[in-house]
PDB file of C-alpha atoms in Angstrom:
ATOM      1  CA  ILE Y 212     -47.096  85.734 115.621  1.00 93.00           C
ATOM      2  CA  GLU Y 213     -45.632  84.859 112.087  1.00 93.00           C
ATOM      3  CA  ASN Y 214     -41.840  84.482 111.158  1.00 94.00           C
ATOM      4  CA  GLU Y 215     -39.893  87.693 111.433  1.00 94.00           C
ATOM      5  CA  MET Y 216     -42.794  89.744 112.199  1.00 95.00           C
ATOM      6  CA  PHE Y 217     -40.986  92.282 114.194  1.00 97.00           C
ATOM      7  CA  SER Y 218     -37.534  91.251 113.328  1.00 96.00           C
ATOM      8  CA  CYS Y 219     -34.957  94.294 113.539  1.00 96.00           C
ATOM      9  CA  CYS Y 220     -37.822  96.499 114.929  1.00 96.00           C
ATOM     10  CA  HIS Y 221     -35.259  98.368 116.814  1.00 95.00           C
ATOM     11  CA  SER Y 222     -37.555 100.820 118.358  1.00 95.00           C
ATOM     12  CA  LEU Y 223     -40.100  98.331 120.279  1.00 95.00           C
ATOM     13  CA  GLU Y 224     -39.398  98.294 124.192  1.00 92.00           C
ATOM     14  CA  SER Y 225     -42.453  96.380 125.153  1.00 89.00           C
ATOM     15  CA  ILE Y 226     -45.277  94.150 123.784  1.00 90.00           C
ATOM     16  CA  ILE Y 227     -48.239  92.173 125.082  1.00 87.00           C
ATOM     17  CA  ILE Y 228     -49.170  89.413 123.184  1.00 91.00           C
ATOM     18  CA  PRO Y 229     -52.609  88.386 123.350  1.00 89.00           C
ATOM     19  CA  ASP Y 230     -54.032  85.293 125.088  1.00 87.00           C
ATOM     20  CA  SER Y 231     -55.078  83.968 121.664  1.00 93.00           C
ATOM     21  CA  VAL Y 232     -51.816  83.414 120.613  1.00 95.00           C
ATOM     22  CA  GLU Y 233     -50.458  79.859 120.863  1.00 96.00           C
ATOM     23  CA  SER Y 234     -46.800  80.038 119.235  1.00 97.00           C
ATOM     24  CA  ILE Y 235     -44.021  82.675 118.416  1.00 97.00           C
ATOM     25  CA  GLY Y 236     -42.877  82.088 115.229  1.00 97.00           C
ATOM     26  CA  PRO Y 237     -39.058  81.852 114.353  1.00 97.00           C
ATOM     27  CA  ASN Y 238     -37.004  85.200 114.337  1.00 97.00           C
ATOM     28  CA  ALA Y 239     -40.263  86.922 115.189  1.00 97.00           C
ATOM     29  CA  PHE Y 240     -38.457  89.286 117.648  1.00 97.00           C
ATOM     30  CA  TYR Y 241     -34.675  88.944 116.134  1.00 96.00           C
ATOM     31  CA  ASP Y 242     -32.294  91.792 117.128  1.00 96.00           C
ATOM     32  CA  CYS Y 243     -35.247  93.708 118.928  1.00 96.00           C
ATOM     33  CA  SER Y 244     -32.333  95.262 120.971  1.00 95.00           C
ATOM     34  CA  LYS Y 245     -34.431  97.604 122.666  1.00 94.00           C
ATOM     35  CA  LEU Y 246     -37.147  95.114 123.594  1.00 94.00           C
ATOM     36  CA  LYS Y 247     -37.227  94.973 127.350  1.00 89.00           C
ATOM     37  CA  ARG Y 248     -40.692  94.049 128.625  1.00 85.00           C
ATOM     38  CA  ILE Y 249     -42.825  91.330 127.159  1.00 88.00           C
ATOM     39  CA  ALA Y 250     -46.105  89.884 128.351  1.00 84.00           C
ATOM     40  CA  LEU Y 251     -46.419  86.005 126.912  1.00 89.00           C
ATOM     41  CA  PRO Y 252     -49.929  84.827 126.385  1.00 89.00           C
ATOM     42  CA  ALA Y 253     -51.332  82.468 128.990  1.00 87.00           C
ATOM     43  CA  ASN Y 254     -51.996  79.864 126.146  1.00 92.00           C
ATOM     44  CA  LEU Y 255     -48.473  79.894 124.744  1.00 96.00           C
ATOM     45  CA  LYS Y 256     -47.481  76.528 123.768  1.00 97.00           C
ATOM     46  CA  SER Y 257     -44.433  76.992 121.613  1.00 97.00           C
ATOM     47  CA  ILE Y 258     -41.316  79.356 121.378  1.00 97.00           C
ATOM     48  CA  TYR Y 259     -39.935  78.809 117.986  1.00 97.00           C
ATOM     49  CA  TRP Y 260     -35.906  78.839 116.964  1.00 95.00           C
ATOM     50  CA  CYS Y 261     -34.421  82.430 117.202  1.00 95.00           C
ATOM     51  CA  THR Y 262     -37.430  84.064 118.513  1.00 96.00           C
ATOM     52  CA  PHE Y 263     -35.737  86.546 120.783  1.00 95.00           C
ATOM     53  CA  PRO Y 264     -31.828  86.582 120.217  1.00 94.00           C
ATOM     54  CA  TRP Y 265     -30.173  89.992 120.679  1.00 94.00           C
ATOM     55  CA  THR Y 266     -33.134  91.378 122.383  1.00 94.00           C
ATOM     56  CA  GLY Y 267     -32.734  93.493 125.609  1.00 93.00           C
ATOM     57  CA  LEU Y 268     -34.582  91.190 127.736  1.00 92.00           C
ATOM     58  CA  LYS Y 269     -33.208  90.400 130.957  1.00 88.00           C
ATOM     59  CA  VAL Y 270     -36.507  88.976 132.975  1.00 86.00           C
ATOM     60  CA  ILE Y 271     -39.119  86.980 131.406  1.00 87.00           C
ATOM     61  CA  TYR Y 272     -42.275  85.348 132.893  1.00 87.00           C
ATOM     62  CA  ILE Y 273     -42.947  81.995 131.163  1.00 92.00           C
ATOM     63  CA  PRO Y 274     -46.540  80.485 131.676  1.00 91.00           C
ATOM     64  CA  LYS Y 275     -46.929  76.995 132.406  1.00 91.00           C
ATOM     65  CA  SER Y 276     -48.594  76.348 129.040  1.00 94.00           C
ATOM     66  CA  VAL Y 277     -45.261  76.376 127.178  1.00 96.00           C
ATOM     67  CA  GLU Y 278     -44.223  72.896 125.920  1.00 97.00           C
ATOM     68  CA  THR Y 279     -41.381  73.653 123.321  1.00 97.00           C
ATOM     69  CA  ILE Y 280     -38.722  76.221 123.527  1.00 97.00           C
ATOM     70  CA  TYR Y 281     -36.857  75.636 120.337  1.00 96.00           C
ATOM     71  CA  CYS Y 282     -32.770  75.886 119.752  1.00 95.00           C
ATOM     72  CA  ASP Y 283     -31.329  79.403 120.103  1.00 95.00           C
ATOM     73  CA  ALA Y 284     -34.967  80.940 121.207  1.00 95.00           C
ATOM     74  CA  PHE Y 285     -33.084  83.483 123.561  1.00 93.00           C
ATOM     75  CA  TYR Y 286     -29.519  83.363 122.135  1.00 92.00           C
ATOM     76  CA  GLY Y 287     -27.519  86.317 122.692  1.00 90.00           C
ATOM     77  CA  THR Y 288     -29.962  87.832 125.775  1.00 91.00           C
ATOM     78  CA  ASN Y 289     -28.884  88.559 129.070  1.00 90.00           C
ATOM     79  CA  ILE Y 290     -31.806  87.045 130.810  1.00 90.00           C
ATOM     80  CA  SER Y 291     -31.024  86.633 134.514  1.00 87.00           C
ATOM     81  CA  TYR Y 292     -34.328  86.050 135.717  1.00 86.00           C
ATOM     82  CA  VAL Y 293     -37.195  83.711 134.672  1.00 89.00           C
ATOM     83  CA  TYR Y 294     -40.405  83.618 136.378  1.00 85.00           C
ATOM     84  CA  TYR Y 295     -42.255  80.305 135.501  1.00 90.00           C
ATOM     85  CA  GLY Y 296     -46.003  79.763 136.107  1.00 87.00           C
ATOM     86  CA  GLY Y 297     -45.707  75.966 136.970  1.00 89.00           C
ATOM     87  CA  SER Y 298     -43.511  73.843 139.101  1.00 90.00           C
ATOM     88  CA  GLU Y 299     -39.679  73.130 138.987  1.00 93.00           C
ATOM     89  CA  GLU Y 300     -40.963  69.419 137.507  1.00 93.00           C
ATOM     90  CA  GLN Y 301     -43.054  71.093 134.854  1.00 94.00           C
ATOM     91  CA  PHE Y 302     -40.513  73.184 133.777  1.00 94.00           C
ATOM     92  CA  ASN Y 303     -38.121  70.478 133.531  1.00 93.00           C
ATOM     93  CA  SER Y 304     -40.370  68.677 131.350  1.00 95.00           C
ATOM     94  CA  ILE Y 305     -40.374  71.654 128.620  1.00 96.00           C
ATOM     95  CA  ASN Y 306     -38.774  70.233 125.648  1.00 95.00           C
ATOM     96  CA  PHE Y 307     -35.969  72.643 125.042  1.00 93.00           C
ATOM     97  CA  GLY Y 308     -33.726  72.805 121.831  1.00 91.00           C
ATOM     98  CA  GLU Y 309     -30.079  73.165 121.819  1.00 91.00           C
ATOM     99  CA  ASN Y 310     -28.477  76.457 122.828  1.00 89.00           C
ATOM    100  CA  ASN Y 311     -31.038  77.740 125.343  1.00 87.00           C
ATOM    101  CA  SER Y 312     -28.119  76.939 128.242  1.00 84.00           C
ATOM    102  CA  LYS Y 313     -28.525  81.138 129.284  1.00 83.00           C
ATOM    103  CA  LEU Y 314     -32.276  80.500 129.960  1.00 85.00           C
ATOM    104  CA  LYS Y 315     -31.749  77.639 132.029  1.00 83.00           C
ATOM    105  CA  SER Y 316     -29.016  78.863 133.814  1.00 87.00           C
ATOM    106  CA  ALA Y 317     -30.958  82.027 134.659  1.00 91.00           C
ATOM    107  CA  LYS Y 318     -32.472  82.138 138.191  1.00 89.00           C
ATOM    108  CA  ILE Y 319     -35.631  80.465 138.119  1.00 91.00           C
ATOM    109  CA  HIS Y 320     -38.686  81.336 140.169  1.00 86.00           C
ATOM    110  CA  TYR Y 321     -41.331  78.372 140.227  1.00 88.00           C
ATOM    111  CA  ASN Y 322     -44.955  79.174 141.548  1.00 77.00           C
ATOM    112  CA  GLU Y 323     -47.828  77.377 140.221  1.00 53.00           C
ATOM    113  CA  LYS Y 324     -49.983  80.200 141.710  1.00 63.00           C
ATOM    114  CA  LEU Y 325     -48.830  83.209 140.031  1.00 66.00           C
ATOM    115  CA  VAL Y 326     -51.446  86.237 139.040  1.00 71.00           C
ATOM    116  CA  GLU Y 327     -50.513  88.672 136.203  1.00 70.00           C
ATOM    117  CA  ILE Y 328     -52.357  91.669 135.874  1.00 72.00           C
ATOM    118  CA  ASP Y 329     -51.303  94.448 133.307  1.00 69.00           C
ATOM    119  CA  GLY Y 330     -48.017  92.927 132.971  1.00 66.00           C
ATOM    120  CA  VAL Y 331     -47.310  92.718 136.649  1.00 73.00           C
ATOM    121  CA  VAL Y 332     -47.099  89.428 137.947  1.00 72.00           C
ATOM    122  CA  TYR Y 333     -47.947  89.011 141.560  1.00 75.00           C
ATOM    123  CA  SER Y 334     -47.581  86.362 144.267  1.00 72.00           C
ATOM    124  CA  GLU Y 335     -51.254  84.191 144.780  1.00 71.00           C
ATOM    125  CA  ASP Y 336     -52.193  86.101 147.711  1.00 74.00           C
ATOM    126  CA  MET Y 337     -51.310  89.277 145.710  1.00 75.00           C
ATOM    127  CA  SER Y 338     -49.152  90.397 148.626  1.00 74.00           C
ATOM    128  CA  THR Y 339     -45.753  90.566 146.526  1.00 72.00           C
ATOM    129  CA  ILE Y 340     -44.839  91.853 143.081  1.00 74.00           C
ATOM    130  CA  VAL Y 341     -42.477  89.081 141.720  1.00 69.00           C
ATOM    131  CA  ALA Y 342     -42.164  90.551 138.049  1.00 67.00           C
ATOM    132  CA  CYS Y 343     -43.174  93.280 135.911  1.00 65.00           C
ATOM    133  CA  SER Y 344     -43.281  91.791 132.375  1.00 54.00           C
ATOM    134  CA  ASN Y 345     -44.551  94.606 130.671  1.00 49.00           C
ATOM    135  CA  GLN Y 346     -45.781  98.046 131.454  1.00 49.00           C
ATOM    136  CA  LYS Y 347     -48.264 100.200 129.295  1.00 51.00           C
ATOM    137  CA  SER Y 348     -46.586 103.301 130.803  1.00 52.00           C
ATOM    138  CA  ASP Y 349     -43.246 103.880 133.231  1.00 58.00           C
ATOM    139  CA  SER Y 350     -45.511 103.817 136.243  1.00 60.00           C
ATOM    140  CA  PHE Y 351     -48.551 101.713 137.477  1.00 62.00           C
ATOM    141  CA  VAL Y 352     -50.823 102.004 140.532  1.00 66.00           C
ATOM    142  CA  MET Y 353     -49.835  99.363 143.281  1.00 69.00           C
ATOM    143  CA  LEU Y 354     -52.391  97.026 144.778  1.00 70.00           C
ATOM    144  CA  SER Y 355     -53.229  97.852 148.391  1.00 72.00           C
ATOM    145  CA  SER Y 356     -52.437  94.373 149.001  1.00 70.00           C
ATOM    146  CA  VAL Y 357     -48.936  94.290 148.108  1.00 71.00           C
ATOM    147  CA  ASN Y 358     -46.671  94.634 150.993  1.00 66.00           C
ATOM    148  CA  ALA Y 359     -43.722  93.452 149.386  1.00 59.00           C
ATOM    149  CA  ALA Y 360     -41.450  93.462 146.186  1.00 60.00           C
ATOM    150  CA  SER Y 361     -38.798  90.853 144.995  1.00 54.00           C
ATOM    151  CA  LEU Y 362     -37.834  92.273 141.740  1.00 53.00           C
ATOM    152  CA  PRO Y 363     -34.371  91.984 140.039  1.00 50.00           C
ATOM    153  CA  GLU Y 364     -32.193  94.930 139.444  1.00 48.00           C
TER     154      GLU Y 364
END
């Protein structure tokens, strides 16, 4: 995604980024204050500086393919929950730039076996919903295999 592509797009509330995207450029979602849901692509490698500052993101699912999160990537957000597709060791091996303390101090859920379908992240056995990183509408059909949800408020 190019630099500043959606910068200051105040009406943007959610977005699904296709799996073909490997990096999100600087200021791509800068000051998208209504952005609350984003589905990051499974092949994402880099989140550049000031990518998501001043967005409405509170929860994010980060795929285990991410190698670098540059400085100030989530500056000014209120992210309190991070769902990471890999282990704690893999998360700690991500090259974090400066001023990403809010992201690193969030409650982080590690799980190598998460499954994402239409922006809803499930446990490997599909019995628990652990995150709704994006919705195409205000509702979705819950899979019959789900018997629990562990979602933040």
